[in-house]
Amino acid sequence: MILQDRIPYDVTAPRPLPGIAPLDPSEWLIVDEAYAGQMAERRRLLADRCNEVLALSSGAVPAAEELLETVLAALPDGFSRAEDSVLCPDGARVALDRTDPLGTLGRIVQEDLCLMEKHGDQHVLTGAVLCFPASWRLDEKFMRPMTDIHAPVDSFDDNIARRVQRLFDGVQAGRPLWRFNALRYAESELFHPRSMHNPRAPVDPAAAPFWRSERQCILRLPRTRAVVFSIHTYLVRSEAVTAATA
């Protein structure tokens, strides 16, 4: 199992949807105690199951290239960048393959990275490296607008959809936003794809052994104007949350 020791925010605190707050740009990318384990799993998935965790439309290549440079410029302490590679905190050296910007990023940072670009009235998922899906599948969401992406989520009604679309329209370069979700899970797998036609069964909160939380950040790329939706996944034993809130 690849677990963190704790979640660095209170997942039990009620927050009205969509629960957005400003984010200090310097706190966008995180290296935590699960970095080595999560990155080994990310690199394995990109090597063995790339078609399930990576997708990029031809029109989104400029945004993906800009995202690569944006992430490289924002890498936190623990990374060392050379002209053609990055030395990561776990000691792995990752070549900078600019013909595969999302795949390269997926081997460097813990965050899953989704590109959302405005097509008509909505933002559409035009590219992603998504190694740790929480009960959804990239192939079912790729090139679909936001309302379709969230269609199976009961709490994502028309009112919330409009508010989220306004957030995506209004987020400014250099002024990122963040939110989190938190769900109880019976399984510890980080790669947890599930079809929208086969939704996850309800989990008894009193018996579920794990909390899974996504720290979701939203930022604007200044040149292409694409919106980046990044996901840092925390997975902890339930007692870690109980101890933190006791």
CSV table of C-alpha atoms in Angstrom, one decimal:
chain,number,residue,atom,x,y,z
A,1,MET,CA,0.0,0.0,0.0
A,2,ILE,CA,1.1,3.5,-0.8
A,3,LEU,CA,-0.2,5.8,2.0
A,4,GLN,CA,0.5,9.2,3.4
A,5,ASP,CA,0.7,9.6,7.2
A,6,ARG,CA,-1.8,12.4,7.2
A,7,ILE,CA,-3.9,14.8,5.1
A,8,PRO,CA,-2.7,18.4,5.7
A,9,TYR,CA,-6.2,19.8,6.0
A,10,ASP,CA,-9.4,18.9,7.8
A,11,VAL,CA,-11.4,16.7,5.5
A,12,THR,CA,-14.3,16.5,8.0
A,13,ALA,CA,-14.9,20.3,8.0
A,14,PRO,CA,-18.1,21.0,6.0
A,15,ARG,CA,-17.6,23.3,3.0
A,16,PRO,CA,-20.4,24.4,0.6
A,17,LEU,CA,-19.8,23.3,-3.0
A,18,PRO,CA,-17.7,24.1,-4.9
A,19,GLY,CA,-15.5,25.1,-1.9
A,20,ILE,CA,-13.0,27.2,-3.7
A,21,ALA,CA,-10.3,29.2,-2.0
A,22,PRO,CA,-7.3,31.3,-3.3
A,23,LEU,CA,-4.0,29.5,-3.5
A,24,ASP,CA,-0.5,30.9,-3.1
A,25,PRO,CA,1.2,30.0,-6.4
A,26,SER,CA,4.3,28.8,-4.5
A,27,GLU,CA,2.2,26.1,-2.9
A,28,TRP,CA,0.8,24.6,-6.1
A,29,LEU,CA,3.0,21.5,-6.4
A,30,ILE,CA,3.7,19.3,-3.4
A,31,VAL,CA,6.3,16.7,-2.5
A,32,ASP,CA,5.1,14.6,0.5
A,33,GLU,CA,6.2,11.4,2.3
A,34,ALA,CA,4.5,9.2,-0.3
A,35,TYR,CA,6.4,10.7,-3.2
A,36,ALA,CA,8.7,7.8,-3.9
A,37,GLY,CA,5.9,5.2,-3.7
A,38,GLN,CA,3.4,7.2,-5.8
A,39,MET,CA,6.0,8.1,-8.4
A,40,ALA,CA,7.1,4.4,-8.8
A,41,GLU,CA,3.4,3.6,-9.4
A,42,ARG,CA,3.0,6.5,-11.8
A,43,ARG,CA,6.0,5.5,-13.9
A,44,ARG,CA,4.8,1.9,-13.9
A,45,LEU,CA,1.4,2.9,-15.2
A,46,LEU,CA,2.8,5.1,-17.8
A,47,ALA,CA,5.1,2.3,-19.0
A,48,ASP,CA,2.5,-0.5,-18.9
A,49,ARG,CA,-0.9,1.1,-19.3
A,50,CYS,CA,-0.2,4.4,-21.0
A,51,ASN,CA,-3.4,4.3,-23.1
A,52,GLU,CA,-5.5,4.3,-19.9
A,53,VAL,CA,-3.7,7.1,-18.1
A,54,LEU,CA,-2.6,9.5,-20.9
A,55,ALA,CA,-4.6,11.4,-23.5
A,56,LEU,CA,-3.9,14.5,-25.5
A,57,SER,CA,-5.8,16.0,-28.5
A,58,SER,CA,-3.8,17.4,-31.4
A,59,GLY,CA,-5.3,20.8,-30.7
A,60,ALA,CA,-4.2,20.8,-27.1
A,61,VAL,CA,-0.5,20.2,-27.9
A,62,PRO,CA,0.4,23.9,-27.4
A,63,ALA,CA,-1.3,24.0,-24.0
A,64,ALA,CA,0.6,20.8,-23.0
A,65,GLU,CA,3.9,22.3,-24.0
A,66,GLU,CA,3.1,25.4,-22.0
A,67,LEU,CA,2.1,23.3,-19.1
A,68,LEU,CA,5.4,21.4,-19.2
A,69,GLU,CA,7.4,24.7,-19.0
A,70,THR,CA,5.1,26.0,-16.3
A,71,VAL,CA,5.6,23.0,-14.1
A,72,LEU,CA,9.3,22.9,-14.6
A,73,ALA,CA,9.5,26.6,-13.5
A,74,ALA,CA,7.4,25.9,-10.4
A,75,LEU,CA,9.1,22.7,-9.1
A,76,PRO,CA,9.5,22.9,-5.3
A,77,ASP,CA,12.6,22.1,-3.3
A,78,GLY,CA,14.0,18.6,-3.8
A,79,PHE,CA,14.2,18.8,-7.6
A,80,SER,CA,17.2,19.7,-9.6
A,81,ARG,CA,16.7,20.7,-13.3
A,82,ALA,CA,19.3,20.3,-16.0
A,83,GLU,CA,18.9,21.3,-19.6
A,84,ASP,CA,17.6,17.9,-20.8
A,85,SER,CA,16.5,16.2,-17.6
A,86,VAL,CA,15.1,16.6,-14.0
A,87,LEU,CA,16.6,14.9,-11.0
A,88,CYS,CA,13.7,14.1,-8.7
A,89,PRO,CA,13.5,13.8,-4.9
A,90,ASP,CA,13.5,10.0,-5.1
A,91,GLY,CA,16.8,10.0,-7.0
A,92,ALA,CA,15.2,9.2,-10.4
A,93,ARG,CA,16.4,11.3,-13.4
A,94,VAL,CA,13.7,11.9,-15.9
A,95,ALA,CA,14.5,13.0,-19.4
A,96,LEU,CA,12.7,16.0,-20.7
A,97,ASP,CA,10.9,14.6,-23.7
A,98,ARG,CA,9.2,17.7,-25.2
A,99,THR,CA,7.4,15.5,-27.8
A,100,ASP,CA,5.6,13.9,-24.8
A,101,PRO,CA,4.9,16.8,-22.4
A,102,LEU,CA,2.2,15.2,-20.3
A,103,GLY,CA,4.0,11.8,-20.1
A,104,THR,CA,7.1,13.6,-19.0
A,105,LEU,CA,5.3,15.5,-16.3
A,106,GLY,CA,3.6,12.3,-15.1
A,107,ARG,CA,7.0,10.9,-14.4
A,108,ILE,CA,8.2,14.0,-12.4
A,109,VAL,CA,5.4,15.3,-10.2
A,110,GLN,CA,2.8,13.6,-7.9
A,111,GLU,CA,0.0,15.6,-9.3
A,112,ASP,CA,-2.3,14.3,-12.0
A,113,LEU,CA,-2.8,17.1,-14.6
A,114,CYS,CA,-5.8,17.8,-16.7
A,115,LEU,CA,-6.1,20.4,-19.5
A,116,MET,CA,-9.5,22.1,-19.8
A,117,GLU,CA,-10.0,24.4,-22.9
A,118,LYS,CA,-13.0,26.5,-23.8
A,119,HIS,CA,-15.0,25.1,-26.7
A,120,GLY,CA,-18.2,27.0,-27.1
A,121,ASP,CA,-19.8,27.7,-23.8
A,122,GLN,CA,-18.0,25.1,-21.8
A,123,HIS,CA,-14.5,23.9,-20.9
A,124,VAL,CA,-13.6,20.5,-22.5
A,125,LEU,CA,-11.1,18.0,-21.2
A,126,THR,CA,-8.6,18.1,-24.1
A,127,GLY,CA,-5.6,16.4,-22.4
A,128,ALA,CA,-4.6,14.7,-19.2
A,129,VAL,CA,-2.1,12.5,-17.4
A,130,LEU,CA,-4.4,10.8,-14.9
A,131,CYS,CA,-2.6,7.9,-13.1
A,132,PHE,CA,-4.8,8.0,-10.0
A,133,PRO,CA,-8.5,8.2,-11.1
A,134,ALA,CA,-10.9,8.0,-8.2
A,135,SER,CA,-13.7,5.8,-9.7
A,136,TRP,CA,-13.7,7.3,-13.2
A,137,ARG,CA,-12.1,6.5,-16.5
A,138,LEU,CA,-10.1,8.9,-18.7
A,139,ASP,CA,-11.4,7.4,-21.9
A,140,GLU,CA,-15.0,8.1,-20.9
A,141,LYS,CA,-14.3,11.8,-20.1
A,142,PHE,CA,-11.7,12.8,-22.7
A,143,MET,CA,-13.0,15.5,-25.1
A,144,ARG,CA,-16.2,15.9,-23.1
A,145,PRO,CA,-17.4,19.2,-21.6
A,146,MET,CA,-17.5,19.7,-17.8
A,147,THR,CA,-21.2,19.1,-17.4
A,148,ASP,CA,-20.8,15.6,-19.0
A,149,ILE,CA,-17.7,14.9,-17.0
A,150,HIS,CA,-19.6,15.4,-13.7
A,151,ALA,CA,-23.0,14.0,-14.9
A,152,PRO,CA,-22.8,10.9,-12.6
A,153,VAL,CA,-22.1,13.1,-9.5
A,154,ASP,CA,-25.4,13.6,-7.6
A,155,SER,CA,-24.3,16.9,-5.9
A,156,PHE,CA,-23.2,18.4,-9.2
A,157,ASP,CA,-26.5,20.0,-10.2
A,158,ASP,CA,-27.1,22.7,-12.8
A,159,ASN,CA,-26.5,25.5,-10.3
A,160,ILE,CA,-23.1,24.1,-9.2
A,161,ALA,CA,-22.2,23.5,-12.9
A,162,ARG,CA,-22.8,27.1,-13.7
A,163,ARG,CA,-20.8,28.3,-10.7
A,164,VAL,CA,-17.9,26.0,-11.7
A,165,GLN,CA,-18.0,27.2,-15.3
A,166,ARG,CA,-17.9,30.8,-14.1
A,167,LEU,CA,-14.8,29.9,-12.0
A,168,PHE,CA,-13.1,28.4,-15.0
A,169,ASP,CA,-14.0,31.4,-17.1
A,170,GLY,CA,-12.8,33.8,-14.4
A,171,VAL,CA,-9.6,32.2,-13.0
A,172,GLN,CA,-6.7,34.5,-13.8
A,173,ALA,CA,-3.1,33.7,-14.6
A,174,GLY,CA,-0.9,34.0,-11.5
A,175,ARG,CA,-4.0,33.7,-9.2
A,176,PRO,CA,-4.7,30.0,-8.8
A,177,LEU,CA,-7.5,28.5,-6.8
A,178,TRP,CA,-7.9,25.3,-4.9
A,179,ARG,CA,-10.5,23.0,-3.2
A,180,PHE,CA,-10.6,19.4,-1.9
A,181,ASN,CA,-12.9,16.5,-1.8
A,182,ALA,CA,-12.8,13.5,0.6
A,183,LEU,CA,-14.4,10.1,0.3
A,184,ARG,CA,-14.3,6.9,2.4
A,185,TYR,CA,-12.8,3.9,0.5
A,186,ALA,CA,-12.6,0.2,1.2
A,187,GLU,CA,-9.6,-0.2,-1.2
A,188,SER,CA,-6.1,1.2,-1.1
A,189,GLU,CA,-5.4,1.2,-4.8
A,190,LEU,CA,-4.4,4.6,-6.2
A,191,PHE,CA,-5.2,3.6,-9.8
A,192,HIS,CA,-9.0,3.1,-9.3
A,193,PRO,CA,-10.7,3.5,-12.7
A,194,ARG,CA,-14.4,2.7,-12.8
A,195,SER,CA,-16.9,3.2,-15.7
A,196,MET,CA,-19.7,5.6,-15.3
A,197,HIS,CA,-22.0,2.7,-16.2
A,198,ASN,CA,-20.7,0.7,-13.1
A,199,PRO,CA,-20.6,3.2,-10.3
A,200,ARG,CA,-18.8,2.6,-7.0
A,201,ALA,CA,-20.9,0.8,-4.4
A,202,PRO,CA,-21.7,2.8,-1.2
A,203,VAL,CA,-19.2,2.4,1.5
A,204,ASP,CA,-20.1,2.2,5.2
A,205,PRO,CA,-18.2,5.2,6.7
A,206,ALA,CA,-18.0,3.4,10.1
A,207,ALA,CA,-16.2,0.4,8.5
A,208,ALA,CA,-14.2,2.0,5.7
A,209,PRO,CA,-10.5,1.6,6.4
A,210,PHE,CA,-9.3,4.5,4.2
A,211,TRP,CA,-9.9,8.2,3.5
A,212,ARG,CA,-9.1,9.4,0.0
A,213,SER,CA,-8.8,13.1,-0.6
A,214,GLU,CA,-8.0,15.0,-3.8
A,215,ARG,CA,-6.3,18.4,-3.4
A,216,GLN,CA,-7.6,20.0,-6.6
A,217,CYS,CA,-5.9,23.2,-8.0
A,218,ILE,CA,-7.2,25.4,-10.8
A,219,LEU,CA,-4.8,27.7,-12.7
A,220,ARG,CA,-4.7,29.6,-16.0
A,221,LEU,CA,-1.9,29.2,-18.5
A,222,PRO,CA,-1.1,32.8,-19.7
A,223,ARG,CA,-0.2,32.1,-23.3
A,224,THR,CA,-2.7,29.4,-24.5
A,225,ARG,CA,-5.3,30.5,-21.9
A,226,ALA,CA,-6.0,26.8,-21.1
A,227,VAL,CA,-7.1,26.0,-17.6
A,228,VAL,CA,-5.1,23.4,-15.7
A,229,PHE,CA,-6.9,21.2,-13.2
A,230,SER,CA,-4.3,19.4,-11.0
A,231,ILE,CA,-5.0,16.7,-8.5
A,232,HIS,CA,-2.8,15.7,-5.6
A,233,THR,CA,-4.1,12.5,-4.2
A,234,TYR,CA,-3.9,11.7,-0.5
A,235,LEU,CA,-4.7,8.2,0.8
A,236,VAL,CA,-4.5,7.6,4.5
A,237,ARG,CA,-5.8,5.1,7.0
A,238,SER,CA,-9.0,6.2,8.7
A,239,GLU,CA,-7.4,6.4,12.1
A,240,ALA,CA,-5.1,9.1,10.8
A,241,VAL,CA,-8.1,11.4,10.2
A,242,THR,CA,-9.6,10.4,13.6
A,243,ALA,CA,-6.4,11.3,15.4
A,244,ALA,CA,-6.1,14.6,13.6
A,245,THR,CA,-9.6,15.7,14.5
A,246,ALA,CA,-9.6,14.3,18.1
